[in-house]
Amino acid sequence: MEFVGQLQRQLVQFSHSLFVEGFLDEQFQQLQKLQDESNPDFVLEVVSLFFEDSEKLLNNLSIALQQQIVDFKLVDSYVHQFKGSSSSIGAQRVKNMCVHLRSFCEEKNLERCLMCLQQVKHEYYVVKNKLETLLRLERQIVEAGGTVPFIA
Amino acid sequence: MGVKRAGYKLLTMKVSGHFGTTRKWSLTHLALNPWVQLTWIIGVVSLSGYIFFWMNNDQNARRKEGLVSMCDQRARMLQDQFNVTVNHVHALAILVTTFHYCKSPSAIDQETFAEYTARTAFERPLLNGVAYAQRILHSERGEFEKTHGWTIRSMGKEAAPISDEYAPVIFMQETISYIESLDMMSGKEDRENILRARATGKAVLTSPFRLLNNHLGVVLTFPVYNSRLPLNPTVNDRIEATAGYIGGAFDVESLVENLLGQLAGNQAIVVHVYDITNSSGPLIMYGNQSIDGDTSLEHVSKLNFGDPNRKHEMICRYLQKAPMSWQCIMTPTFVCVILGLVGYMIYGAALQVMRVEDDFDKMRKLKVQAEAADVAKSQFLATVSHEIRTPMNGILGMLQLLLDTELTRTQNDYAQTAQDCGGALITLINDVLDRAKIEAGKLELEAVPFDLRSILDDVLFLFSEKSRQKSVQLAVFVSDKVPEFVVGDPGRFRQVIINLVGNSVKFTEQGHIFVQVHVAEQVHSLIRSKNKAFVNSECCTENFNTLSGRQAADNRSSWEVFKLLDDELLPDTSFNIVNDENVTLLVWVEDTGIGISEHAQKRVFTPFMQADSSTSRNYGGTGIGLSISKCLVELMGGQMNFTSRPQIGSTFSFTVKLKRFKRETANGLKKSLSEDMPTAMKGLKGVVVDSKPVRAAVTKYHLRRLGIQIEVVNSIKMAATLLRKHGSLISRNEKLPDMILVEKEIWISDEENSFPLLSSNGLHGQSWKPPKMILLATNLSPEESDRARASGFVDTIITKPLRVKAVAACLQQVLGITIPNSSESTKRTTGLHGLLCGKKILVVDDNNVNRRVAAGALKRFGADVICAESGPEALKWLQIPHDFDACFMDIQMPEMDGFEATRRIREMEKKATEQMERESAEWHIPILAMTADVIHATLDKCLNCGMDGYVSKPFQETSLYQAVAKFFQVTPGATT
């Protein structure tokens, strides 16, 4: 029980830091709220979907930006998608980066687009890392027989 | 942003388009054209030049005329004088003929001749002297010389050379005695002259030469014939008959000098006389050799001195050049100057006009710019307010969620405060947005049918808690003349009422707040016909017959007037307004608050102006509400006014123009509009015990709406009497009152007397159902409540302000009437879960994550969710017939975006509806857009392409609820 309590505290602190540092926003809380007994793995499901989707999109983006003639429309549609899913998940920083990337895309500034894409990737991997940690912690708590505390 | 910018561009284009029109080609611009100016100057100068030349020519012509006349005059006179002299010489010739040759011996000798000629010299003033030369043939020379004792001498004073003929002078005037014996024929020219004179018998002149006195002169020669000359002599006859020659030297110079001296103006002209016999070299006879005077103008007059072989002429000139006449110079100069000045004046005026026009244009441009800026400001405000409102809603929603969680008391307090503040802020933002919208002219009023009475009830309910806390009486009264349903903008109407009532509640500490609605025409006609009541109502000072008995600022709501208005409610044929489609309502909101000081009354409607700065300190608020209300009322075709007396209260009144709702056209709508008024109480009878007539009227109004017949009595005693009467007359078919409503005030003051009433109640208890006792109170302390129960008000207490729904609920409870359907209506309000539970919803989004989240959210509220990845897939799902209740649609999707998909769905539905015409059901699935940007344009576009609403993305409970609640309220009616 001691162990569970520790894990729970850890989880609360960790998730709090995520919100404070702006990796996640209230949307993620909303997601957490949507998870209940009837739908116990909702967050995990959505987050995995997000990872899957994002990796595909990032891959597509990298390819699109390496073309001889860059189709900025295509790039824009990818970024839009990415922005949508990241804002749905509440990955605030990724979303903000996507906004920047979109504006560069509008300017058709390839150089800055590429730079920004790097940053987007960076932010994505950071948040992915964080989310994975968060989910792992939750899983550990559940495995240890505790309940996931509600983070607000 | 793009839209906004486009808007600005449009605006500027409009502005430039307005001023882009070329300026009119006016006189002003003509005057400023340099070519026109040049032409004007040239025109003026040439006109002046023309005038100058015309005047100069005229003057010259006159001058020339003068010269001609002077010259001719001189020539004629000269000629006359000359001729006179010649005639005299002729006479002398005759004399010589007569006395020298016809007399024998001769009667004339030198002495006689000299004396005669000397004495007649006055006749010949021009001749220096006359002499007679005898014709001597050479044969006669010797004898002649011998007779006279001298030899004939030539002009050189020596003896004359031999010639065939001589003409020695024998007689002469004393003055020229030196020419005696000179042969006149010795000079060649003289000889020719003599021969010519002899042949013609006329005077002959020599060419001019210098006389001895150094004057220019000519010699006149006349032949003298002897008596043998026949009457018509031939030349030979004449030569034969020639006896001698008489001659005289003309001093032409003195002749002309004398002549000119006699005439006026001789100073001004120069006269020359020439002998022009030899045309190649005219010989001067008079005048200076050098030609002086004005050579430009001269006149030649012919002179005839009687010698046909000699020609003479006189040439006259002006001594001085024609002086420039002042008139000639000044007139054109003046003309030039005046026209120049006129031109300059026109130019100056045109310049001024131009400048003014330019200024005017500039001003107009500035005005348009300022207006554009104002519109832009309003647009900006509208946009910004909107942008602020969106996140604000989020904040408030979150705070609400936060409050739902378990919080400590302090946390709860903080969160509650934050939410209150947020609420205040959003109200302010809404106000600012409204005002901006009104200023930008963007506010559009709806025209939907609504139930005015229920809106007023709602508003009252909103303030009931506050008024109860302050124990201020709050009441509403709507005249029966006001139609049940009117067409207008219920939201805005409610907003105005809320604002006015809110203000009243804020500023009123005791007394009442009374909202009345009348038909304006009725009130106006009443004022016209029964003006007295309005004037006289001033008299009652002690007890004011108003709702609460306190004095109000405007006497119009006192019972005296109220009664009149109420009387008018009786069927009256004089009002024919029912046929009219429009109805103007007059709304009064009367309070007994602090009032508005006179100096502050002027700026009551100015935005952000409160009566004074202390107002906001004491009562809060921004002071924007009234100005918005006024604008709204004006938009609704009405006016807002107020009367206020400090410390007594204020009465705000406004009129609105609304349309009557045609019942027959949409009978079905009526039900959905009005919250089902319970009909179970129709036909019941009640007695209201109240001494305040106005208050009683209000109570009556509410109960009458429920179909209850009401009788008003002043006191409990009277009520009891009434009851007893009824009790004793039970046999009659009259219905007994089912309820007795007692005003708290009456009960308190008359507590003891209520017992007999109640006991009497029990007395007849067996025979008929006793009436229910109901107490009406604004607020009731617990002990009062106990006492009330004890004294017989066991049934119920209705707390004021009265609202139909509350009253109905109470009465239902008291009378034991159950209303069907009520369970359903309560279910509807249990929140999002209730709204969405069991609904089948299609979620269309190309984004996996978004789709999943949306689906999750909707599922959580009990909805049955089906997902579609794209527009086409959604279309497939929604092939008719389908059993979806709603569709959430992403807007930005590849292949087919949300707009397009919606359009197609609507087309499909339209077709299906047309095909199944016989069935009344219409296919229309509510489609809600899911969008991240909540700018107006996107939303408008959503609505334009057939969507029913929108949900901002990512999903939030509150916004989702708002969106869904809006149209799921309607759907049950439409689908069932």
PDB file of N, CA, C and O in Angstrom, chain A residues 26-27 29-31 33-36 39 42 45-46 49-50 53 56 80-89 102 150 152, chain B residues 398 401-402 405 846-861 890 892-894 932 953-957:
ATOM      1  N   GLU A  26      -5.983  21.739 -20.747  1.00  0.00           N
ATOM      2  CA  GLU A  26      -7.202  21.234 -20.103  1.00  0.00           C
ATOM      3  C   GLU A  26      -7.899  20.162 -20.931  1.00  0.00           C
ATOM      4  O   GLU A  26      -8.673  19.382 -20.426  1.00  0.00           O
ATOM      5  N   GLN A  27      -7.581  20.156 -22.208  1.00  0.00           N
ATOM      6  CA  GLN A  27      -8.229  19.177 -23.067  1.00  0.00           C
ATOM      7  C   GLN A  27      -7.897  17.748 -22.613  1.00  0.00           C
ATOM      8  O   GLN A  27      -8.723  16.856 -22.663  1.00  0.00           O
ATOM      9  N   GLN A  29      -7.359  16.905 -19.652  1.00  0.00           N
ATOM     10  CA  GLN A  29      -8.203  16.653 -18.480  1.00  0.00           C
ATOM     11  C   GLN A  29      -9.591  16.210 -18.897  1.00  0.00           C
ATOM     12  O   GLN A  29     -10.181  15.316 -18.312  1.00  0.00           O
ATOM     13  N   GLN A  30     -10.070  16.871 -19.910  1.00  0.00           N
ATOM     14  CA  GLN A  30     -11.371  16.494 -20.440  1.00  0.00           C
ATOM     15  C   GLN A  30     -11.373  15.033 -20.869  1.00  0.00           C
ATOM     16  O   GLN A  30     -12.303  14.289 -20.604  1.00  0.00           O
ATOM     17  N   LEU A  31     -10.275  14.658 -21.525  1.00  0.00           N
ATOM     18  CA  LEU A  31     -10.153  13.267 -21.973  1.00  0.00           C
ATOM     19  C   LEU A  31     -10.199  12.324 -20.784  1.00  0.00           C
ATOM     20  O   LEU A  31     -10.899  11.317 -20.793  1.00  0.00           O
ATOM     21  N   LYS A  33     -11.547  12.855 -18.064  1.00  0.00           N
ATOM     22  CA  LYS A  33     -12.887  12.825 -17.497  1.00  0.00           C
ATOM     23  C   LYS A  33     -13.784  11.866 -18.274  1.00  0.00           C
ATOM     24  O   LYS A  33     -14.724  11.306 -17.722  1.00  0.00           O
ATOM     25  N   LEU A  34     -13.495  11.746 -19.545  1.00  0.00           N
ATOM     26  CA  LEU A  34     -14.344  10.898 -20.372  1.00  0.00           C
ATOM     27  C   LEU A  34     -14.137   9.405 -20.075  1.00  0.00           C
ATOM     28  O   LEU A  34     -14.899   8.558 -20.505  1.00  0.00           O
ATOM     29  N   GLN A  35     -13.067   9.156 -19.384  1.00  0.00           N
ATOM     30  CA  GLN A  35     -12.772   7.750 -19.073  1.00  0.00           C
ATOM     31  C   GLN A  35     -13.526   7.335 -17.812  1.00  0.00           C
ATOM     32  O   GLN A  35     -13.444   7.993 -16.790  1.00  0.00           O
ATOM     33  N   ASP A  36     -14.324   6.310 -17.953  1.00  0.00           N
ATOM     34  CA  ASP A  36     -15.022   5.823 -16.759  1.00  0.00           C
ATOM     35  C   ASP A  36     -15.095   4.297 -16.806  1.00  0.00           C
ATOM     36  O   ASP A  36     -14.440   3.669 -17.640  1.00  0.00           O
ATOM     37  N   ASN A  39     -15.728   2.666 -19.992  1.00  0.00           N
ATOM     38  CA  ASN A  39     -14.725   2.919 -21.028  1.00  0.00           C
ATOM     39  C   ASN A  39     -13.372   3.102 -20.359  1.00  0.00           C
ATOM     40  O   ASN A  39     -12.804   4.184 -20.374  1.00  0.00           O
ATOM     41  N   PHE A  42      -9.996   4.479 -22.221  1.00  0.00           N
ATOM     42  CA  PHE A  42     -10.244   5.525 -23.212  1.00  0.00           C
ATOM     43  C   PHE A  42      -9.006   6.363 -23.497  1.00  0.00           C
ATOM     44  O   PHE A  42      -8.602   6.548 -24.637  1.00  0.00           O
ATOM     45  N   GLU A  45      -6.330   4.510 -25.274  1.00  0.00           N
ATOM     46  CA  GLU A  45      -6.745   4.285 -26.657  1.00  0.00           C
ATOM     47  C   GLU A  45      -6.489   5.531 -27.516  1.00  0.00           C
ATOM     48  O   GLU A  45      -5.867   5.469 -28.569  1.00  0.00           O
ATOM     49  N   VAL A  46      -6.959   6.638 -26.987  1.00  0.00           N
ATOM     50  CA  VAL A  46      -6.818   7.879 -27.742  1.00  0.00           C
ATOM     51  C   VAL A  46      -5.353   8.240 -27.913  1.00  0.00           C
ATOM     52  O   VAL A  46      -4.911   8.617 -28.996  1.00  0.00           O
ATOM     53  N   LEU A  49      -3.753   6.095 -30.428  1.00  0.00           N
ATOM     54  CA  LEU A  49      -4.190   6.548 -31.757  1.00  0.00           C
ATOM     55  C   LEU A  49      -3.378   7.764 -32.180  1.00  0.00           C
ATOM     56  O   LEU A  49      -2.947   7.886 -33.322  1.00  0.00           O
ATOM     57  N   PHE A  50      -3.210   8.641 -31.218  1.00  0.00           N
ATOM     58  CA  PHE A  50      -2.471   9.875 -31.471  1.00  0.00           C
ATOM     59  C   PHE A  50      -1.036   9.573 -31.894  1.00  0.00           C
ATOM     60  O   PHE A  50      -0.531  10.132 -32.867  1.00  0.00           O
ATOM     61  N   ASP A  53      -1.043   8.020 -35.401  1.00  0.00           N
ATOM     62  CA  ASP A  53      -1.391   9.057 -36.359  1.00  0.00           C
ATOM     63  C   ASP A  53      -0.236  10.011 -36.571  1.00  0.00           C
ATOM     64  O   ASP A  53       0.139  10.343 -37.693  1.00  0.00           O
ATOM     65  N   LYS A  56       2.780   8.744 -38.468  1.00  0.00           N
ATOM     66  CA  LYS A  56       2.462   8.684 -39.901  1.00  0.00           C
ATOM     67  C   LYS A  56       2.569  10.094 -40.498  1.00  0.00           C
ATOM     68  O   LYS A  56       3.201  10.315 -41.527  1.00  0.00           O
ATOM     69  N   HIS A  80      -2.338  20.605 -40.672  1.00  0.00           N
ATOM     70  CA  HIS A  80      -3.676  20.845 -40.128  1.00  0.00           C
ATOM     71  C   HIS A  80      -4.164  19.620 -39.346  1.00  0.00           C
ATOM     72  O   HIS A  80      -4.674  19.725 -38.241  1.00  0.00           O
ATOM     73  N   GLN A  81      -3.938  18.463 -39.956  1.00  0.00           N
ATOM     74  CA  GLN A  81      -4.332  17.209 -39.309  1.00  0.00           C
ATOM     75  C   GLN A  81      -3.607  17.059 -37.984  1.00  0.00           C
ATOM     76  O   GLN A  81      -4.203  16.730 -36.954  1.00  0.00           O
ATOM     77  N   PHE A  82      -2.341  17.304 -38.072  1.00  0.00           N
ATOM     78  CA  PHE A  82      -1.509  17.121 -36.893  1.00  0.00           C
ATOM     79  C   PHE A  82      -1.946  18.079 -35.780  1.00  0.00           C
ATOM     80  O   PHE A  82      -2.044  17.702 -34.617  1.00  0.00           O
ATOM     81  N   LYS A  83      -2.232  19.295 -36.214  1.00  0.00           N
ATOM     82  CA  LYS A  83      -2.676  20.301 -35.263  1.00  0.00           C
ATOM     83  C   LYS A  83      -3.983  19.852 -34.608  1.00  0.00           C
ATOM     84  O   LYS A  83      -4.167  19.950 -33.389  1.00  0.00           O
ATOM     85  N   GLY A  84      -4.875  19.333 -35.444  1.00  0.00           N
ATOM     86  CA  GLY A  84      -6.164  18.870 -34.939  1.00  0.00           C
ATOM     87  C   GLY A  84      -6.007  17.788 -33.903  1.00  0.00           C
ATOM     88  O   GLY A  84      -6.554  17.880 -32.797  1.00  0.00           O
ATOM     89  N   SER A  85      -5.213  16.798 -34.250  1.00  0.00           N
ATOM     90  CA  SER A  85      -5.114  15.688 -33.308  1.00  0.00           C
ATOM     91  C   SER A  85      -4.368  16.102 -32.047  1.00  0.00           C
ATOM     92  O   SER A  85      -4.749  15.704 -30.941  1.00  0.00           O
ATOM     93  N   SER A  86      -3.347  16.948 -32.204  1.00  0.00           N
ATOM     94  CA  SER A  86      -2.607  17.335 -31.004  1.00  0.00           C
ATOM     95  C   SER A  86      -3.474  18.203 -30.101  1.00  0.00           C
ATOM     96  O   SER A  86      -3.373  18.121 -28.875  1.00  0.00           O
ATOM     97  N   SER A  87      -4.331  19.034 -30.700  1.00  0.00           N
ATOM     98  CA  SER A  87      -5.174  19.852 -29.837  1.00  0.00           C
ATOM     99  C   SER A  87      -6.260  18.998 -29.194  1.00  0.00           C
ATOM    100  O   SER A  87      -6.685  19.256 -28.074  1.00  0.00           O
ATOM    101  N   SER A  88      -6.673  17.941 -29.896  1.00  0.00           N
ATOM    102  CA  SER A  88      -7.665  17.045 -29.316  1.00  0.00           C
ATOM    103  C   SER A  88      -7.107  16.322 -28.103  1.00  0.00           C
ATOM    104  O   SER A  88      -7.812  16.067 -27.130  1.00  0.00           O
ATOM    105  N   ILE A  89      -5.841  16.015 -28.181  1.00  0.00           N
ATOM    106  CA  ILE A  89      -5.230  15.273 -27.088  1.00  0.00           C
ATOM    107  C   ILE A  89      -4.783  16.228 -25.991  1.00  0.00           C
ATOM    108  O   ILE A  89      -4.524  15.836 -24.872  1.00  0.00           O
ATOM    109  N   ARG A 102       2.407  26.059 -39.723  1.00  0.00           N
ATOM    110  CA  ARG A 102       1.383  26.391 -40.725  1.00  0.00           C
ATOM    111  C   ARG A 102       1.604  27.775 -41.302  1.00  0.00           C
ATOM    112  O   ARG A 102       1.443  28.005 -42.497  1.00  0.00           O
ATOM    113  N   PHE A 150      -7.633  11.349  -9.449  1.00  0.00           N
ATOM    114  CA  PHE A 150      -8.047  12.318 -10.469  1.00  0.00           C
ATOM    115  C   PHE A 150      -7.153  13.543 -10.407  1.00  0.00           C
ATOM    116  O   PHE A 150      -6.879  14.106  -9.362  1.00  0.00           O
ATOM    117  N   ALA A 152      -6.419  17.272 -11.172  1.00  0.00           N
ATOM    118  CA  ALA A 152      -7.104  18.499 -11.559  1.00  0.00           C
ATOM    119  C   ALA A 152      -6.173  19.682 -11.352  1.00  0.00           C
ATOM    120  O   ALA A 152      -5.249  19.592 -10.572  1.00  0.00           O
TER     121      ALA A 152
ATOM    122  N   MET B 398     -15.200  25.803 -17.033  1.00  0.00           N
ATOM    123  CA  MET B 398     -14.215  25.090 -16.222  1.00  0.00           C
ATOM    124  C   MET B 398     -14.433  25.357 -14.740  1.00  0.00           C
ATOM    125  O   MET B 398     -14.324  24.476 -13.896  1.00  0.00           O
ATOM    126  N   LEU B 401     -17.132  23.317 -13.592  1.00  0.00           N
ATOM    127  CA  LEU B 401     -16.685  21.948 -13.381  1.00  0.00           C
ATOM    128  C   LEU B 401     -15.894  21.841 -12.079  1.00  0.00           C
ATOM    129  O   LEU B 401     -16.038  20.903 -11.315  1.00  0.00           O
ATOM    130  N   LEU B 402     -15.091  22.868 -11.884  1.00  0.00           N
ATOM    131  CA  LEU B 402     -14.276  22.886 -10.676  1.00  0.00           C
ATOM    132  C   LEU B 402     -15.169  22.885  -9.436  1.00  0.00           C
ATOM    133  O   LEU B 402     -14.932  22.180  -8.465  1.00  0.00           O
ATOM    134  N   THR B 405     -16.444  19.622  -8.327  1.00  0.00           N
ATOM    135  CA  THR B 405     -15.535  18.680  -7.673  1.00  0.00           C
ATOM    136  C   THR B 405     -15.521  18.937  -6.166  1.00  0.00           C
ATOM    137  O   THR B 405     -16.079  19.915  -5.682  1.00  0.00           O
ATOM    138  N   ASP B 846     -12.005  13.472 -40.336  1.00  0.00           N
ATOM    139  CA  ASP B 846     -10.948  12.687 -40.989  1.00  0.00           C
ATOM    140  C   ASP B 846      -9.817  12.387 -40.019  1.00  0.00           C
ATOM    141  O   ASP B 846      -8.996  11.534 -40.254  1.00  0.00           O
ATOM    142  N   ASN B 847      -9.763  13.146 -38.944  1.00  0.00           N
ATOM    143  CA  ASN B 847      -8.670  12.983 -38.002  1.00  0.00           C
ATOM    144  C   ASN B 847      -9.039  11.923 -36.961  1.00  0.00           C
ATOM    145  O   ASN B 847      -9.997  12.061 -36.204  1.00  0.00           O
ATOM    146  N   ASN B 848      -8.231  10.852 -36.967  1.00  0.00           N
ATOM    147  CA  ASN B 848      -8.475   9.729 -36.067  1.00  0.00           C
ATOM    148  C   ASN B 848      -8.707  10.153 -34.630  1.00  0.00           C
ATOM    149  O   ASN B 848      -9.687   9.771 -33.990  1.00  0.00           O
ATOM    150  N   VAL B 849      -7.757  10.975 -34.173  1.00  0.00           N
ATOM    151  CA  VAL B 849      -7.755  11.324 -32.763  1.00  0.00           C
ATOM    152  C   VAL B 849      -8.989  12.141 -32.430  1.00  0.00           C
ATOM    153  O   VAL B 849      -9.704  11.851 -31.467  1.00  0.00           O
ATOM    154  N   ASN B 850      -9.204  13.131 -33.281  1.00  0.00           N
ATOM    155  CA  ASN B 850     -10.369  13.985 -33.053  1.00  0.00           C
ATOM    156  C   ASN B 850     -11.645  13.167 -33.015  1.00  0.00           C
ATOM    157  O   ASN B 850     -12.519  13.371 -32.188  1.00  0.00           O
ATOM    158  N   ARG B 851     -11.717  12.273 -33.962  1.00  0.00           N
ATOM    159  CA  ARG B 851     -12.913  11.461 -34.088  1.00  0.00           C
ATOM    160  C   ARG B 851     -13.133  10.645 -32.815  1.00  0.00           C
ATOM    161  O   ARG B 851     -14.208  10.604 -32.266  1.00  0.00           O
ATOM    162  N   ARG B 852     -12.034  10.082 -32.389  1.00  0.00           N
ATOM    163  CA  ARG B 852     -12.107   9.225 -31.211  1.00  0.00           C
ATOM    164  C   ARG B 852     -12.547  10.029 -29.986  1.00  0.00           C
ATOM    165  O   ARG B 852     -13.374   9.597 -29.193  1.00  0.00           O
ATOM    166  N   VAL B 853     -11.958  11.237 -29.865  1.00  0.00           N
ATOM    167  CA  VAL B 853     -12.288  12.079 -28.720  1.00  0.00           C
ATOM    168  C   VAL B 853     -13.750  12.490 -28.760  1.00  0.00           C
ATOM    169  O   VAL B 853     -14.478  12.388 -27.759  1.00  0.00           O
ATOM    170  N   ALA B 854     -14.183  12.916 -29.918  1.00  0.00           N
ATOM    171  CA  ALA B 854     -15.570  13.346 -30.054  1.00  0.00           C
ATOM    172  C   ALA B 854     -16.508  12.200 -29.740  1.00  0.00           C
ATOM    173  O   ALA B 854     -17.479  12.350 -28.977  1.00  0.00           O
ATOM    174  N   ALA B 855     -16.176  11.058 -30.306  1.00  0.00           N
ATOM    175  CA  ALA B 855     -17.021   9.886 -30.078  1.00  0.00           C
ATOM    176  C   ALA B 855     -17.049   9.551 -28.591  1.00  0.00           C
ATOM    177  O   ALA B 855     -18.114   9.289 -28.015  1.00  0.00           O
ATOM    178  N   GLY B 856     -15.870   9.613 -27.990  1.00  0.00           N
ATOM    179  CA  GLY B 856     -15.780   9.305 -26.562  1.00  0.00           C
ATOM    180  C   GLY B 856     -16.639  10.238 -25.743  1.00  0.00           C
ATOM    181  O   GLY B 856     -17.388   9.808 -24.863  1.00  0.00           O
ATOM    182  N   ALA B 857     -16.542  11.518 -26.067  1.00  0.00           N
ATOM    183  CA  ALA B 857     -17.295  12.504 -25.310  1.00  0.00           C
ATOM    184  C   ALA B 857     -18.787  12.262 -25.441  1.00  0.00           C
ATOM    185  O   ALA B 857     -19.528  12.296 -24.454  1.00  0.00           O
ATOM    186  N   LEU B 858     -19.204  12.008 -26.666  1.00  0.00           N
ATOM    187  CA  LEU B 858     -20.636  11.829 -26.887  1.00  0.00           C
ATOM    188  C   LEU B 858     -21.135  10.535 -26.250  1.00  0.00           C
ATOM    189  O   LEU B 858     -22.223  10.465 -25.709  1.00  0.00           O
ATOM    190  N   LYS B 859     -20.296   9.533 -26.331  1.00  0.00           N
ATOM    191  CA  LYS B 859     -20.667   8.237 -25.762  1.00  0.00           C
ATOM    192  C   LYS B 859     -20.867   8.351 -24.262  1.00  0.00           C
ATOM    193  O   LYS B 859     -21.741   7.742 -23.674  1.00  0.00           O
ATOM    194  N   ARG B 860     -20.017   9.153 -23.706  1.00  0.00           N
ATOM    195  CA  ARG B 860     -20.074   9.314 -22.264  1.00  0.00           C
ATOM    196  C   ARG B 860     -21.427   9.848 -21.809  1.00  0.00           C
ATOM    197  O   ARG B 860     -21.908   9.535 -20.734  1.00  0.00           O
ATOM    198  N   PHE B 861     -22.020  10.656 -22.658  1.00  0.00           N
ATOM    199  CA  PHE B 861     -23.329  11.194 -22.310  1.00  0.00           C
ATOM    200  C   PHE B 861     -24.457  10.296 -22.800  1.00  0.00           C
ATOM    201  O   PHE B 861     -25.590  10.726 -22.919  1.00  0.00           O
ATOM    202  N   ASP B 890     -16.927  17.644 -39.057  1.00  0.00           N
ATOM    203  CA  ASP B 890     -15.721  18.455 -39.139  1.00  0.00           C
ATOM    204  C   ASP B 890     -15.818  19.291 -40.415  1.00  0.00           C
ATOM    205  O   ASP B 890     -16.441  18.873 -41.388  1.00  0.00           O
ATOM    206  N   GLN B 892     -12.981  21.076 -42.026  1.00  0.00           N
ATOM    207  CA  GLN B 892     -11.857  20.917 -42.937  1.00  0.00           C
ATOM    208  C   GLN B 892     -11.525  19.449 -43.104  1.00  0.00           C
ATOM    209  O   GLN B 892     -10.983  18.820 -42.207  1.00  0.00           O
ATOM    210  N   MET B 893     -11.901  18.914 -44.254  1.00  0.00           N
ATOM    211  CA  MET B 893     -11.571  17.513 -44.532  1.00  0.00           C
ATOM    212  C   MET B 893     -11.095  17.442 -45.968  1.00  0.00           C
ATOM    213  O   MET B 893     -11.569  18.191 -46.819  1.00  0.00           O
ATOM    214  N   PRO B 894     -10.172  16.571 -46.243  1.00  0.00           N
ATOM    215  CA  PRO B 894      -9.747  16.429 -47.628  1.00  0.00           C
ATOM    216  C   PRO B 894     -10.883  15.805 -48.430  1.00  0.00           C
ATOM    217  O   PRO B 894     -11.805  15.222 -47.864  1.00  0.00           O
ATOM    218  N   ALA B 932     -12.578  24.672 -35.070  1.00  0.00           N
ATOM    219  CA  ALA B 932     -11.644  25.231 -34.101  1.00  0.00           C
ATOM    220  C   ALA B 932     -11.698  26.746 -34.123  1.00  0.00           C
ATOM    221  O   ALA B 932     -11.480  27.389 -33.104  1.00  0.00           O
ATOM    222  N   LYS B 953     -14.191  23.217 -31.163  1.00  0.00           N
ATOM    223  CA  LYS B 953     -13.318  22.057 -30.998  1.00  0.00           C
ATOM    224  C   LYS B 953     -12.091  22.494 -30.234  1.00  0.00           C
ATOM    225  O   LYS B 953     -11.628  23.599 -30.477  1.00  0.00           O
ATOM    226  N   PRO B 954     -11.474  21.811 -29.413  1.00  0.00           N
ATOM    227  CA  PRO B 954     -11.876  20.500 -28.906  1.00  0.00           C
ATOM    228  C   PRO B 954     -13.116  20.586 -28.027  1.00  0.00           C
ATOM    229  O   PRO B 954     -13.405  21.630 -27.452  1.00  0.00           O
ATOM    230  N   PHE B 955     -13.804  19.470 -27.924  1.00  0.00           N
ATOM    231  CA  PHE B 955     -15.077  19.428 -27.220  1.00  0.00           C
ATOM    232  C   PHE B 955     -14.943  19.872 -25.780  1.00  0.00           C
ATOM    233  O   PHE B 955     -14.035  19.496 -25.076  1.00  0.00           O
ATOM    234  N   GLN B 956     -15.886  20.693 -25.361  1.00  0.00           N
ATOM    235  CA  GLN B 956     -15.963  21.023 -23.951  1.00  0.00           C
ATOM    236  C   GLN B 956     -17.403  20.840 -23.533  1.00  0.00           C
ATOM    237  O   GLN B 956     -18.314  21.128 -24.297  1.00  0.00           O
ATOM    238  N   GLU B 957     -17.558  20.421 -22.324  1.00  0.00           N
ATOM    239  CA  GLU B 957     -18.884  20.023 -21.896  1.00  0.00           C
ATOM    240  C   GLU B 957     -19.886  21.167 -22.042  1.00  0.00           C
ATOM    241  O   GLU B 957     -20.973  20.992 -22.581  1.00  0.00           O
TER     242      GLU B 957
END
